[in-house]
Amino acid sequence: MAHLLQRSPLHELSNDYAISSPASPTFSSPIPPRPRKRQRVTEQENEETLLKAFDKPQSKSIPAEEEDHGEVQEIVPRKQHTSTFARLHAAAVSTRRLPFHRPSPAPVLQSLVSSHHSDVFKIHSTSSQHTFDLPICCAFSNKTKRGDGSFLLAVSTEEGKVEIMDTRRRAEMDLEPPRTTIHPHAGAIFDIRWSKDDSRLLTASGDATCSVVDAKTGTTHATLSGAHISSVKQVQWKPSSSNVFASGSRDGSVHIWDLRVSSEGSYKPVQSIVQAHRETPKKGTRTKGTGNGARGITSIIYSLQRDDVIYTSSSANGIIKMWDLRGPTKRAALRCEETSVDSTMQEITNTGLTRQPSFLDTLAASSSAANTSPKRARGICSTALDPTGSTIYAVAADSRIHRYSALTLAPPTPLSSFMAEPLADPRFRVSSFYIRTSISPCGQWLASGSSGGQVFLWSLDSASPCDRASAVLDAKWNGEDVKESAAVDWACDGMLANCSDDRTVRVWRSDLDRAMKCRDEEVAATADWAWAGM
């Protein structure tokens, strides 16, 4: 019939309609294949996939085997990633088709290396007793944490100095870039913080003062004194302001400062919490004079969800307190709640109206940290908040790292119970309140100093165990053992800095090729490199 379309003939073997094109030979349309079932992949198979992705050569073109296939197009090779962090991330992305398994970020921690020549920094001392000054605290700039092309690291020392050094990767024989030296205090500087725009530095000193200095010129903008009567241990900028910050002292007090509020060049706190961690004795009980004295503040954290809320910890007990800086109203009294991890009893005490910020909630860090004998009180050395602002990690004196929800101060209870368990390691030892902890900007890794001289690294994912560290950094300078590695701080792409009592500041970088070579040639590499161990 003329009005019907002319159909193409059927194929002789497949009985399908033949499809033809001038550039390719005739072939029959195949039957659609059945979808393959998803298979679970074990941890070992996934690590083998990651390692194969590093060494697999990238083919630039596909040769033409037959002339009938026509002209062959050249395939553009994939981008070769230079850093170990980028290579591991690319391998993880390539395995995302596996639905029920998430690649562990632990291989990045095990690839950290540090050169004894170009990654070790020392600060010369002005005293005649020592050649080099003792570093106490270190902090990367915010641009360095974001990876915006900056590599600045600020280090505070025992002699009251701050040195800003450039930690970019360099060859062994290259000269170190010039440093910026600032001397804002006469006593030791226990804490240092960069402002939001990295233009100013906030310091806490043993001379009971805080200082705000210019990071480029070294000029002191403000010196805040008179409020604390003992060494200032902690300072923290308010996340939404470059003028408001909090300070905590060994005298147990917490003060809120505003640089816009001054009288003839002198500053006074706009809010104060006196004896923030003083225990209120129960009615009808007696306490000894030494048991209720000053309880030094060891950490201050601003909440990322509400910047009018801060968290504090003390050296006297394993309790974290949450404070509402908006203060009480005339309609309601303050409410105090205390909750112990291993106790189901809750005690709620209503107190009278005061001018202090309202005390929202407390939480004991652990049964061994909080419910011990008064003769051997245990405290919290350091705390850190993850980038999402949802979880608080606390290094307690019981040599464990406990984690709690920042909203309720209770142990988090996700679908997998691993988050409720503390991070620990048989070799991890904490016997000093100078030990610090830090969480990476990506939120996947946690680093903590220790009293044994090592830096312990944990991977914060469900695939990594909680009772053993994912990697341990143990560096020996000139064959000497390090007694204590105190301060640590993360930057982007797996870069880490730590201060040790051997008077050195060491920078660790992620380099898988160098780490594998050091493990293969351990004896020869020890003289020039330090690398992560298990």
Short mmCIF file of C-alpha atoms in Angstrom, two decimals:
data_model
loop_
_atom_site.label_atom_id
_atom_site.label_comp_id
_atom_site.label_asym_id
_atom_site.label_seq_id
_atom_site.Cartn_x
_atom_site.Cartn_y
_atom_site.Cartn_z
CA MET A 1 0.00 0.00 0.00
CA ALA A 2 1.33 3.40 -0.95
CA HIS A 3 0.20 5.19 2.21
CA LEU A 4 2.16 2.78 4.53
CA LEU A 5 5.82 3.34 5.40
CA GLN A 6 8.36 1.04 3.87
CA ARG A 7 9.90 -1.11 6.67
CA SER A 8 13.52 -2.22 6.64
CA PRO A 9 14.18 -5.97 6.27
CA LEU A 10 14.78 -8.18 9.32
CA HIS A 11 18.15 -9.62 10.15
CA GLU A 12 18.61 -13.25 9.14
CA LEU A 13 19.94 -14.54 12.49
CA SER A 14 18.68 -12.23 15.24
CA ASN A 15 15.29 -11.46 13.62
CA ASP A 16 15.78 -7.79 14.67
CA TYR A 17 15.54 -4.73 12.56
CA ALA A 18 18.85 -3.86 10.99
CA ILE A 19 20.35 -0.45 11.78
CA SER A 20 22.87 1.00 9.42
CA SER A 21 24.88 4.20 9.17
CA PRO A 22 27.37 5.38 6.55
CA ALA A 23 30.22 5.76 9.09
CA SER A 24 29.86 2.36 10.78
CA PRO A 25 29.13 -1.22 9.63
CA THR A 26 25.66 -2.70 9.88
CA PHE A 27 24.81 -4.36 13.21
CA SER A 28 21.68 -5.47 14.95
CA SER A 29 20.29 -3.71 18.02
CA PRO A 30 21.15 -5.86 21.06
CA ILE A 31 18.71 -6.98 23.70
CA PRO A 32 18.94 -4.65 26.73
CA PRO A 33 21.18 -6.35 29.33
CA ARG A 34 19.81 -7.16 32.75
CA PRO A 35 21.10 -4.85 35.48
CA ARG A 36 23.91 -6.33 37.55
CA LYS A 37 23.27 -6.94 41.23
CA ARG A 38 25.07 -4.69 43.68
CA GLN A 39 27.70 -6.46 45.68
CA ARG A 40 29.16 -5.60 49.05
CA VAL A 41 32.89 -4.91 49.10
CA THR A 42 35.08 -5.75 52.07
CA GLU A 43 37.54 -3.30 53.62
CA GLN A 44 40.53 -5.18 52.21
CA GLU A 45 39.13 -5.20 48.68
CA ASN A 46 38.38 -1.49 48.92
CA GLU A 47 41.93 -0.63 50.01
CA GLU A 48 43.30 -2.70 47.13
CA THR A 49 41.06 -0.71 44.79
CA LEU A 50 42.43 2.54 46.22
CA LEU A 51 46.05 1.44 45.81
CA LYS A 52 45.45 0.21 42.25
CA ALA A 53 43.93 3.57 41.38
CA PHE A 54 47.26 5.29 42.25
CA ASP A 55 49.53 3.21 40.02
CA LYS A 56 47.16 2.46 37.15
CA PRO A 57 48.58 4.12 33.99
CA GLN A 58 46.30 6.43 32.07
CA SER A 59 46.04 5.56 28.35
CA LYS A 60 46.19 8.58 26.07
CA SER A 61 44.61 6.98 22.95
CA ILE A 62 43.01 3.80 21.67
CA PRO A 63 44.69 2.37 18.54
CA ALA A 64 42.51 1.44 15.59
CA GLU A 65 42.41 -2.32 15.12
CA GLU A 66 40.30 -2.36 11.97
CA GLU A 67 39.89 0.13 9.16
CA ASP A 68 36.11 -0.47 9.10
CA HIS A 69 35.64 1.35 12.41
CA GLY A 70 36.55 4.64 10.88
CA GLU A 71 38.51 7.46 12.48
CA VAL A 72 39.52 6.95 16.13
CA GLN A 73 39.12 9.90 18.53
CA GLU A 74 41.94 10.61 20.98
CA ILE A 75 40.91 10.30 24.62
CA VAL A 76 42.00 13.18 26.85
CA PRO A 77 43.92 11.78 29.84
CA ARG A 78 42.50 12.39 33.27
CA LYS A 79 44.10 15.02 35.46
CA GLN A 80 47.06 13.66 37.36
CA HIS A 81 46.77 14.59 41.04
CA THR A 82 50.05 15.60 42.62
CA SER A 83 49.19 15.61 46.31
CA THR A 84 48.37 12.45 48.21
CA PHE A 85 45.22 14.00 49.60
CA ALA A 86 43.92 14.73 46.07
CA ARG A 87 44.82 11.24 44.84
CA LEU A 88 43.04 9.52 47.72
CA HIS A 89 40.03 11.77 47.26
CA ALA A 90 39.91 10.98 43.53
CA ALA A 91 40.10 7.27 44.27
CA ALA A 92 37.28 7.57 46.78
CA VAL A 93 35.13 9.37 44.23
CA SER A 94 35.79 6.66 41.64
CA THR A 95 34.47 4.01 44.07
CA ARG A 96 31.24 5.78 44.94
CA ARG A 97 29.36 3.41 42.68
CA LEU A 98 29.73 0.89 45.50
CA PRO A 99 26.58 1.74 47.44
CA PHE A 100 27.04 0.12 50.84
CA HIS A 101 30.63 1.03 51.64
CA ARG A 102 32.31 4.35 52.28
CA PRO A 103 36.10 4.46 51.76
CA SER A 104 37.99 5.07 54.99
CA PRO A 105 40.10 8.26 55.16
CA ALA A 106 42.69 6.45 57.33
CA PRO A 107 45.22 6.04 54.43
CA VAL A 108 45.74 9.82 54.44
CA LEU A 109 46.84 9.68 58.07
CA GLN A 110 49.23 6.83 57.37
CA SER A 111 50.85 8.81 54.53
CA LEU A 112 52.03 11.75 56.70
CA VAL A 113 55.76 12.45 56.55
CA SER A 114 58.05 15.18 57.86
CA SER A 115 61.54 16.16 56.76
CA HIS A 116 64.18 16.66 59.44
CA HIS A 117 65.65 19.49 57.35
CA SER A 118 62.84 21.53 55.79
CA ASP A 119 59.85 20.74 58.03
CA VAL A 120 61.39 21.44 61.45
CA PHE A 121 61.34 25.00 62.82
CA LYS A 122 63.14 26.40 65.87
CA ILE A 123 62.81 29.74 67.62
CA HIS A 124 65.95 31.33 69.03
CA SER A 125 65.89 32.27 72.69
CA THR A 126 66.83 35.63 74.17
CA SER A 127 67.80 33.94 77.42
CA SER A 128 71.31 32.76 78.17
CA GLN A 129 70.08 29.48 79.66
CA HIS A 130 68.79 27.96 76.40
CA THR A 131 69.70 28.32 72.76
CA PHE A 132 66.13 27.88 71.55
CA ASP A 133 62.83 28.98 73.03
CA LEU A 134 60.15 26.51 74.11
CA PRO A 135 57.06 26.53 71.83
CA ILE A 136 53.78 26.17 73.71
CA CYS A 137 50.95 26.70 71.22
CA CYS A 138 50.57 26.83 67.43
CA ALA A 139 47.73 27.88 65.13
CA PHE A 140 47.36 27.94 61.34
CA SER A 141 45.68 30.98 59.81
CA ASN A 142 42.10 30.69 58.56
CA LYS A 143 43.27 31.06 54.94
CA THR A 144 45.67 28.16 55.44
CA LYS A 145 42.86 26.03 56.84
CA ARG A 146 40.70 26.86 53.81
CA GLY A 147 43.54 26.26 51.33
CA ASP A 148 43.47 29.78 49.86
CA GLY A 149 47.17 29.85 49.01
CA SER A 150 48.42 30.82 52.47
CA PHE A 151 50.80 28.74 54.62
CA LEU A 152 51.13 30.92 57.73
CA LEU A 153 51.59 29.32 61.14
CA ALA A 154 51.68 31.33 64.38
CA VAL A 155 53.68 29.86 67.28
CA SER A 156 53.71 31.21 70.84
CA THR A 157 56.64 30.61 73.18
CA GLU A 158 57.59 30.45 76.84
CA GLU A 159 59.34 33.84 76.69
CA GLY A 160 56.21 35.69 75.53
CA LYS A 161 56.99 35.82 71.82
CA VAL A 162 54.88 35.04 68.77
CA GLU A 163 56.57 34.01 65.53
CA ILE A 164 54.64 33.80 62.26
CA MET A 165 56.38 31.44 59.85
CA ASP A 166 55.75 30.36 56.28
CA THR A 167 55.36 26.56 56.18
CA ARG A 168 55.07 26.04 52.43
CA ARG A 169 56.87 22.99 51.01
CA ARG A 170 60.48 23.69 50.02
CA ALA A 171 63.57 21.78 49.02
CA GLU A 172 66.15 20.74 51.56
CA MET A 173 68.70 23.37 50.54
CA ASP A 174 66.22 26.23 50.04
CA LEU A 175 66.27 29.07 52.54
CA GLU A 176 63.31 29.53 54.84
CA PRO A 177 61.12 32.59 54.08
CA PRO A 178 61.46 35.51 56.53
CA ARG A 179 59.49 35.29 59.75
CA THR A 180 57.49 37.92 61.62
CA THR A 181 58.41 38.18 65.31
CA ILE A 182 56.10 39.83 67.86
CA HIS A 183 56.80 40.24 71.58
CA PRO A 184 53.47 41.22 73.21
CA HIS A 185 53.98 39.68 76.69
CA ALA A 186 56.61 39.31 79.37
CA GLY A 187 55.38 35.87 80.40
CA ALA A 188 54.59 32.65 78.59
CA ILE A 189 51.79 32.69 76.00
CA PHE A 190 49.49 29.70 76.55
CA ASP A 191 46.99 30.27 73.73
CA ILE A 192 46.86 32.11 70.42
CA ARG A 193 43.99 32.67 67.96
CA TRP A 194 43.70 34.26 64.52
CA SER A 195 40.89 36.72 63.86
CA LYS A 196 38.28 35.93 61.23
CA ASP A 197 40.11 37.92 58.50
CA ASP A 198 43.61 36.90 59.71
CA SER A 199 44.55 40.53 60.32
CA ARG A 200 44.95 40.26 64.11
CA LEU A 201 46.16 37.77 66.69
CA LEU A 202 44.63 37.21 70.13
CA THR A 203 46.96 35.93 72.85
CA ALA A 204 46.56 34.63 76.42
CA SER A 205 49.55 34.98 78.72
CA GLY A 206 50.83 33.92 82.10
CA ASP A 207 51.09 37.58 83.13
CA ALA A 208 47.25 37.57 83.60
CA THR A 209 46.65 39.70 80.49
CA CYS A 210 45.30 39.28 76.95
CA SER A 211 46.63 41.14 73.94
CA VAL A 212 45.36 41.89 70.45
CA VAL A 213 48.22 42.51 68.00
CA ASP A 214 48.48 43.22 64.28
CA ALA A 215 49.63 40.12 62.42
CA LYS A 216 51.58 42.07 59.77
CA THR A 217 53.18 44.96 61.65
CA GLY A 218 53.28 43.51 65.17
CA THR A 219 51.63 46.58 66.64
CA THR A 220 49.66 45.99 69.83
CA HIS A 221 46.09 47.21 69.40
CA ALA A 222 44.88 46.48 72.93
CA THR A 223 46.10 44.99 76.20
CA LEU A 224 43.34 43.75 78.46
CA SER A 225 44.23 43.42 82.14
CA GLY A 226 42.79 43.77 85.62
CA ALA A 227 40.00 41.20 85.32
CA HIS A 228 41.99 37.99 85.78
CA ILE A 229 44.15 37.51 88.85
CA SER A 230 46.02 34.48 87.54
CA SER A 231 47.41 33.09 84.30
CA VAL A 232 45.08 33.32 81.30
CA LYS A 233 44.90 29.85 79.78
CA GLN A 234 42.32 30.16 76.98
CA VAL A 235 40.96 32.77 74.56
CA GLN A 236 38.40 32.38 71.78
CA TRP A 237 37.00 34.81 69.22
CA LYS A 238 33.27 35.06 68.75
CA PRO A 239 32.55 33.49 65.33
CA SER A 240 30.38 36.36 64.09
CA SER A 241 32.55 39.24 65.36
CA SER A 242 36.16 40.42 65.19
CA ASN A 243 35.76 42.55 68.32
CA VAL A 244 34.22 40.17 70.87
CA PHE A 245 36.10 37.31 72.50
CA ALA A 246 36.09 35.19 75.66
CA SER A 247 38.97 34.46 78.03
CA GLY A 248 39.40 31.82 80.72
CA SER A 249 41.93 31.85 83.52
CA ARG A 250 43.53 29.61 86.09
CA ASP A 251 41.56 31.51 88.73
CA GLY A 252 38.39 29.80 87.41
CA SER A 253 36.77 32.89 85.90
CA VAL A 254 35.50 33.47 82.37
CA HIS A 255 35.24 37.01 80.97
CA ILE A 256 33.62 38.32 77.77
CA TRP A 257 35.40 41.32 76.20
CA ASP A 258 34.32 43.82 73.55
CA LEU A 259 37.09 45.89 71.95
CA ARG A 260 34.54 48.58 71.04
CA VAL A 261 33.82 49.25 74.71
CA SER A 262 36.69 51.11 76.36
CA SER A 263 37.24 54.05 78.68
CA GLU A 264 40.34 56.14 78.06
CA GLY A 265 42.16 53.22 76.52
CA SER A 266 41.33 50.75 79.29
CA TYR A 267 39.03 47.78 78.81
CA LYS A 268 36.68 46.03 81.19
CA PRO A 269 34.73 42.81 80.67
CA VAL A 270 31.16 43.24 79.45
CA GLN A 271 30.20 39.92 81.10
CA SER A 272 31.86 37.80 83.78
CA ILE A 273 31.42 34.31 85.16
CA VAL A 274 33.23 34.09 88.49
CA GLN A 275 34.22 30.58 89.56
CA ALA A 276 32.54 29.02 86.53
CA HIS A 277 33.21 25.45 87.65
CA ARG A 278 32.77 25.87 91.38
CA GLU A 279 30.71 23.01 92.76
CA THR A 280 27.68 23.98 94.82
CA PRO A 281 27.59 21.74 97.91
CA LYS A 282 24.39 19.96 98.72
CA LYS A 283 22.33 21.20 101.58
CA GLY A 284 23.50 19.73 104.87
CA THR A 285 26.93 18.62 103.62
CA ARG A 286 30.36 19.97 104.55
CA THR A 287 33.27 20.50 102.14
CA LYS A 288 36.94 20.94 102.79
CA GLY A 289 38.59 24.23 102.07
CA THR A 290 40.77 22.87 99.32
CA GLY A 291 38.06 20.88 97.60
CA ASN A 292 36.02 23.91 96.52
CA GLY A 293 38.73 26.37 95.59
CA ALA A 294 39.72 27.79 92.22
CA ARG A 295 39.17 25.44 89.33
CA GLY A 296 41.18 26.54 86.33
CA ILE A 297 39.53 26.92 82.92
CA THR A 298 41.15 24.63 80.35
CA SER A 299 39.02 25.32 77.27
CA ILE A 300 36.41 27.70 75.85
CA ILE A 301 34.36 26.98 72.72
CA TYR A 302 31.76 29.16 71.01
CA SER A 303 28.77 27.34 69.58
CA LEU A 304 28.47 27.47 65.80
CA GLN A 305 24.67 27.23 65.89
CA ARG A 306 24.26 30.02 68.45
CA ASP A 307 27.18 32.37 68.99
CA ASP A 308 25.69 33.54 72.29
CA VAL A 309 26.42 30.11 73.80
CA ILE A 310 29.84 28.98 75.03
CA TYR A 311 31.17 25.69 76.43
CA THR A 312 33.77 25.58 79.19
CA SER A 313 35.78 22.85 80.90
CA SER A 314 37.90 22.76 84.02
CA SER A 315 41.05 21.13 85.34
CA ALA A 316 39.33 19.98 88.54
CA ASN A 317 36.66 17.64 87.18
CA GLY A 318 35.45 15.98 84.01
CA ILE A 319 32.51 18.33 83.47
CA ILE A 320 31.61 20.42 80.41
CA LYS A 321 29.32 23.37 81.02
CA MET A 322 27.17 25.23 78.52
CA TRP A 323 26.44 28.91 79.18
CA ASP A 324 23.84 31.18 77.60
CA LEU A 325 25.46 34.62 77.34
CA ARG A 326 22.13 36.38 76.85
CA GLY A 327 21.67 36.16 80.62
CA PRO A 328 18.53 35.55 82.67
CA THR A 329 15.34 37.53 82.51
CA LYS A 330 13.29 38.89 85.40
CA ARG A 331 10.55 36.35 84.77
CA ALA A 332 12.50 33.16 85.37
CA ALA A 333 15.26 31.98 87.61
CA LEU A 334 18.44 30.25 86.47
CA ARG A 335 18.31 26.51 85.98
CA CYS A 336 21.21 24.20 86.64
CA GLU A 337 21.35 20.58 85.47
CA GLU A 338 24.04 18.01 86.11
CA THR A 339 24.14 14.67 84.36
CA SER A 340 26.63 11.88 84.80
CA VAL A 341 27.31 9.40 82.01
CA ASP A 342 26.98 6.28 84.14
CA SER A 343 24.23 7.56 86.37
CA THR A 344 20.54 7.75 85.58
CA MET A 345 19.84 10.21 88.39
CA GLN A 346 19.50 13.87 87.48
CA GLU A 347 19.66 16.70 89.91
CA ILE A 348 17.97 20.00 89.05
CA THR A 349 18.61 22.97 91.30
CA ASN A 350 16.92 26.36 90.96
CA THR A 351 19.06 29.29 92.03
CA GLY A 352 18.33 32.97 92.45
CA LEU A 353 18.70 35.75 89.90
CA THR A 354 22.23 36.99 89.23
CA ARG A 355 23.91 39.08 86.58
CA GLN A 356 25.91 36.15 85.29
CA PRO A 357 25.05 34.28 82.08
CA SER A 358 22.56 31.51 82.66
CA PHE A 359 23.99 28.08 83.29
CA LEU A 360 22.22 25.71 80.90
CA ASP A 361 23.64 22.26 81.30
CA THR A 362 26.64 20.22 82.41
CA LEU A 363 27.94 16.81 81.61
CA ALA A 364 30.56 14.63 83.26
CA ALA A 365 33.15 13.47 80.75
CA SER A 366 33.23 9.90 81.98
CA SER A 367 32.69 7.75 85.02
CA SER A 368 36.40 7.59 85.67
CA ALA A 369 36.88 11.31 85.04
CA ALA A 370 33.99 12.65 87.10
CA ASN A 371 33.00 10.10 89.73
CA THR A 372 36.32 9.60 91.40
CA SER A 373 37.54 10.33 94.86
CA PRO A 374 38.01 14.04 95.74
CA LYS A 375 41.59 13.26 96.66
CA ARG A 376 42.30 12.43 93.01
CA ALA A 377 40.14 14.74 90.96
CA ARG A 378 40.38 14.35 87.20
CA GLY A 379 39.76 17.11 84.69
CA ILE A 380 39.53 17.88 81.00
CA CYS A 381 42.70 19.02 79.24
CA SER A 382 41.31 20.28 75.95
CA THR A 383 38.17 20.31 73.82
CA ALA A 384 37.47 20.71 70.12
CA LEU A 385 34.31 21.29 68.08
CA ASP A 386 33.84 19.61 64.71
CA PRO A 387 33.30 21.86 61.63
CA THR A 388 29.55 21.18 61.64
CA GLY A 389 29.25 22.34 65.24
CA SER A 390 27.38 19.20 66.28
CA THR A 391 29.94 17.19 68.28
CA ILE A 392 32.36 18.15 71.06
CA TYR A 393 35.54 16.11 71.57
CA ALA A 394 37.10 16.31 75.04
CA VAL A 395 40.55 15.03 76.02
CA ALA A 396 40.20 13.93 79.64
CA ALA A 397 42.85 13.10 82.20
CA ASP A 398 41.80 9.44 82.04
CA SER A 399 43.72 9.25 78.71
CA ARG A 400 40.61 8.97 76.58
CA ILE A 401 38.85 11.34 74.18
CA HIS A 402 35.12 11.56 74.84
CA ARG A 403 32.57 12.92 72.37
CA TYR A 404 29.22 14.53 73.08
CA SER A 405 26.42 16.26 71.25
CA ALA A 406 26.85 20.02 71.26
CA LEU A 407 23.08 20.53 71.45
CA THR A 408 22.28 18.34 74.44
CA LEU A 409 25.75 17.61 75.94
CA ALA A 410 24.84 13.94 75.87
CA PRO A 411 26.75 11.14 74.17
CA PRO A 412 25.57 11.00 70.54
CA THR A 413 23.44 8.00 69.66
CA PRO A 414 23.42 7.55 65.87
CA LEU A 415 22.41 4.40 64.03
CA SER A 416 25.85 2.92 64.61
CA SER A 417 26.96 2.92 68.21
CA PHE A 418 30.62 3.71 67.47
CA MET A 419 30.06 7.43 68.15
CA ALA A 420 29.10 6.71 71.75
CA GLU A 421 32.47 5.08 72.47
CA PRO A 422 35.45 7.24 73.46
CA LEU A 423 38.60 7.36 71.35
CA ALA A 424 41.46 5.55 73.02
CA ASP A 425 44.74 3.77 72.47
CA PRO A 426 46.84 1.62 74.83
CA ARG A 427 49.83 3.91 74.19
CA PHE A 428 47.91 7.18 74.57
CA ARG A 429 48.90 8.89 77.83
CA VAL A 430 47.70 12.23 79.22
CA SER A 431 49.35 13.56 82.38
CA SER A 432 49.53 17.30 81.63
CA PHE A 433 47.00 20.06 80.99
CA TYR A 434 49.16 21.39 78.15
CA ILE A 435 47.91 18.60 75.87
CA ARG A 436 45.78 19.97 73.01
CA THR A 437 43.53 18.40 70.40
CA SER A 438 42.47 19.55 66.95
CA ILE A 439 40.00 18.45 64.27
CA SER A 440 40.84 18.78 60.58
CA PRO A 441 38.92 21.37 58.50
CA CYS A 442 37.25 18.53 56.58
CA GLY A 443 36.04 16.99 59.86
CA GLN A 444 37.42 13.52 59.06
CA TRP A 445 40.47 13.35 61.35
CA LEU A 446 41.34 14.20 64.94
CA ALA A 447 44.86 14.78 66.27
CA SER A 448 45.95 14.96 69.89
CA GLY A 449 49.26 15.46 71.61
CA SER A 450 50.31 13.15 74.41
CA SER A 451 52.58 12.98 77.43
CA GLY A 452 54.55 10.19 75.78
CA GLY A 453 55.96 12.38 73.00
CA GLN A 454 53.79 11.03 70.16
CA VAL A 455 50.93 12.61 68.25
CA PHE A 456 47.94 10.29 67.95
CA LEU A 457 45.60 10.46 64.96
CA TRP A 458 42.10 9.02 64.74
CA SER A 459 39.85 8.73 61.72
CA LEU A 460 36.34 9.92 62.63
CA ASP A 461 34.43 7.46 60.47
CA SER A 462 32.45 4.34 61.27
CA ALA A 463 34.95 2.04 59.54
CA SER A 464 37.83 2.92 61.89
CA PRO A 465 38.13 1.37 65.36
CA CYS A 466 37.73 3.54 68.45
CA ASP A 467 40.07 1.62 70.74
CA ARG A 468 43.18 2.17 68.62
CA ALA A 469 44.60 5.17 66.79
CA SER A 470 44.63 5.12 62.99
CA ALA A 471 48.21 6.46 62.93
CA VAL A 472 50.89 7.62 65.37
CA LEU A 473 53.48 10.32 64.67
CA ASP A 474 56.71 9.74 66.58
CA ALA A 475 59.62 11.96 65.56
CA LYS A 476 63.07 11.77 67.11
CA TRP A 477 65.35 14.74 66.55
CA ASN A 478 69.04 13.78 66.62
CA GLY A 479 68.10 10.46 68.20
CA GLU A 480 66.55 12.05 71.31
CA ASP A 481 63.17 10.91 72.60
CA VAL A 482 60.48 13.57 72.94
CA LYS A 483 58.97 13.65 76.41
CA GLU A 484 55.78 15.51 75.50
CA SER A 485 54.06 16.69 72.32
CA ALA A 486 51.53 19.24 73.49
CA ALA A 487 49.93 21.54 70.92
CA VAL A 488 48.64 20.40 67.51
CA ASP A 489 46.72 22.10 64.72
CA TRP A 490 45.39 20.99 61.32
CA ALA A 491 45.49 22.78 57.97
CA CYS A 492 43.98 21.78 54.63
CA ASP A 493 45.09 18.79 52.52
CA GLY A 494 46.20 16.78 55.54
CA MET A 495 48.91 19.20 56.77
CA LEU A 496 49.52 19.12 60.54
CA ALA A 497 51.75 21.08 62.93
CA ASN A 498 52.77 20.12 66.45
CA CYS A 499 54.92 21.63 69.23
CA SER A 500 57.16 19.43 71.37
CA ASP A 501 59.24 19.89 74.48
CA ASP A 502 62.43 19.28 72.47
CA ARG A 503 61.94 22.98 71.51
CA THR A 504 60.93 22.25 67.93
CA VAL A 505 57.88 22.89 65.79
CA ARG A 506 57.32 20.17 63.21
CA VAL A 507 55.07 20.20 60.14
CA TRP A 508 53.69 16.95 58.73
CA ARG A 509 52.49 16.61 55.14
CA SER A 510 50.56 13.96 53.26
CA ASP A 511 52.87 12.26 50.75
CA LEU A 512 52.04 8.64 49.94
CA ASP A 513 55.02 8.03 47.64
CA ARG A 514 57.52 9.31 50.20
CA ALA A 515 55.85 7.35 53.03
CA MET A 516 56.02 4.07 51.08
CA LYS A 517 59.65 4.70 50.17
CA CYS A 518 60.54 5.42 53.81
CA ARG A 519 58.93 2.18 54.93
CA ASP A 520 60.78 0.21 52.26
CA GLU A 521 64.14 1.83 53.10
CA GLU A 522 63.65 2.36 56.82
CA VAL A 523 67.31 2.42 57.88
CA ALA A 524 68.42 4.89 55.21
CA ALA A 525 65.36 7.13 55.52
CA THR A 526 65.55 7.60 59.29
CA ALA A 527 68.34 10.16 58.97
CA ASP A 528 66.26 12.50 56.79
CA TRP A 529 62.59 11.71 57.37
CA ALA A 530 59.98 10.90 59.99
CA TRP A 531 56.78 9.14 58.97
CA ALA A 532 53.51 7.93 60.44
CA GLY A 533 53.38 4.55 62.13
CA MET A 534 50.63 2.28 63.33
#
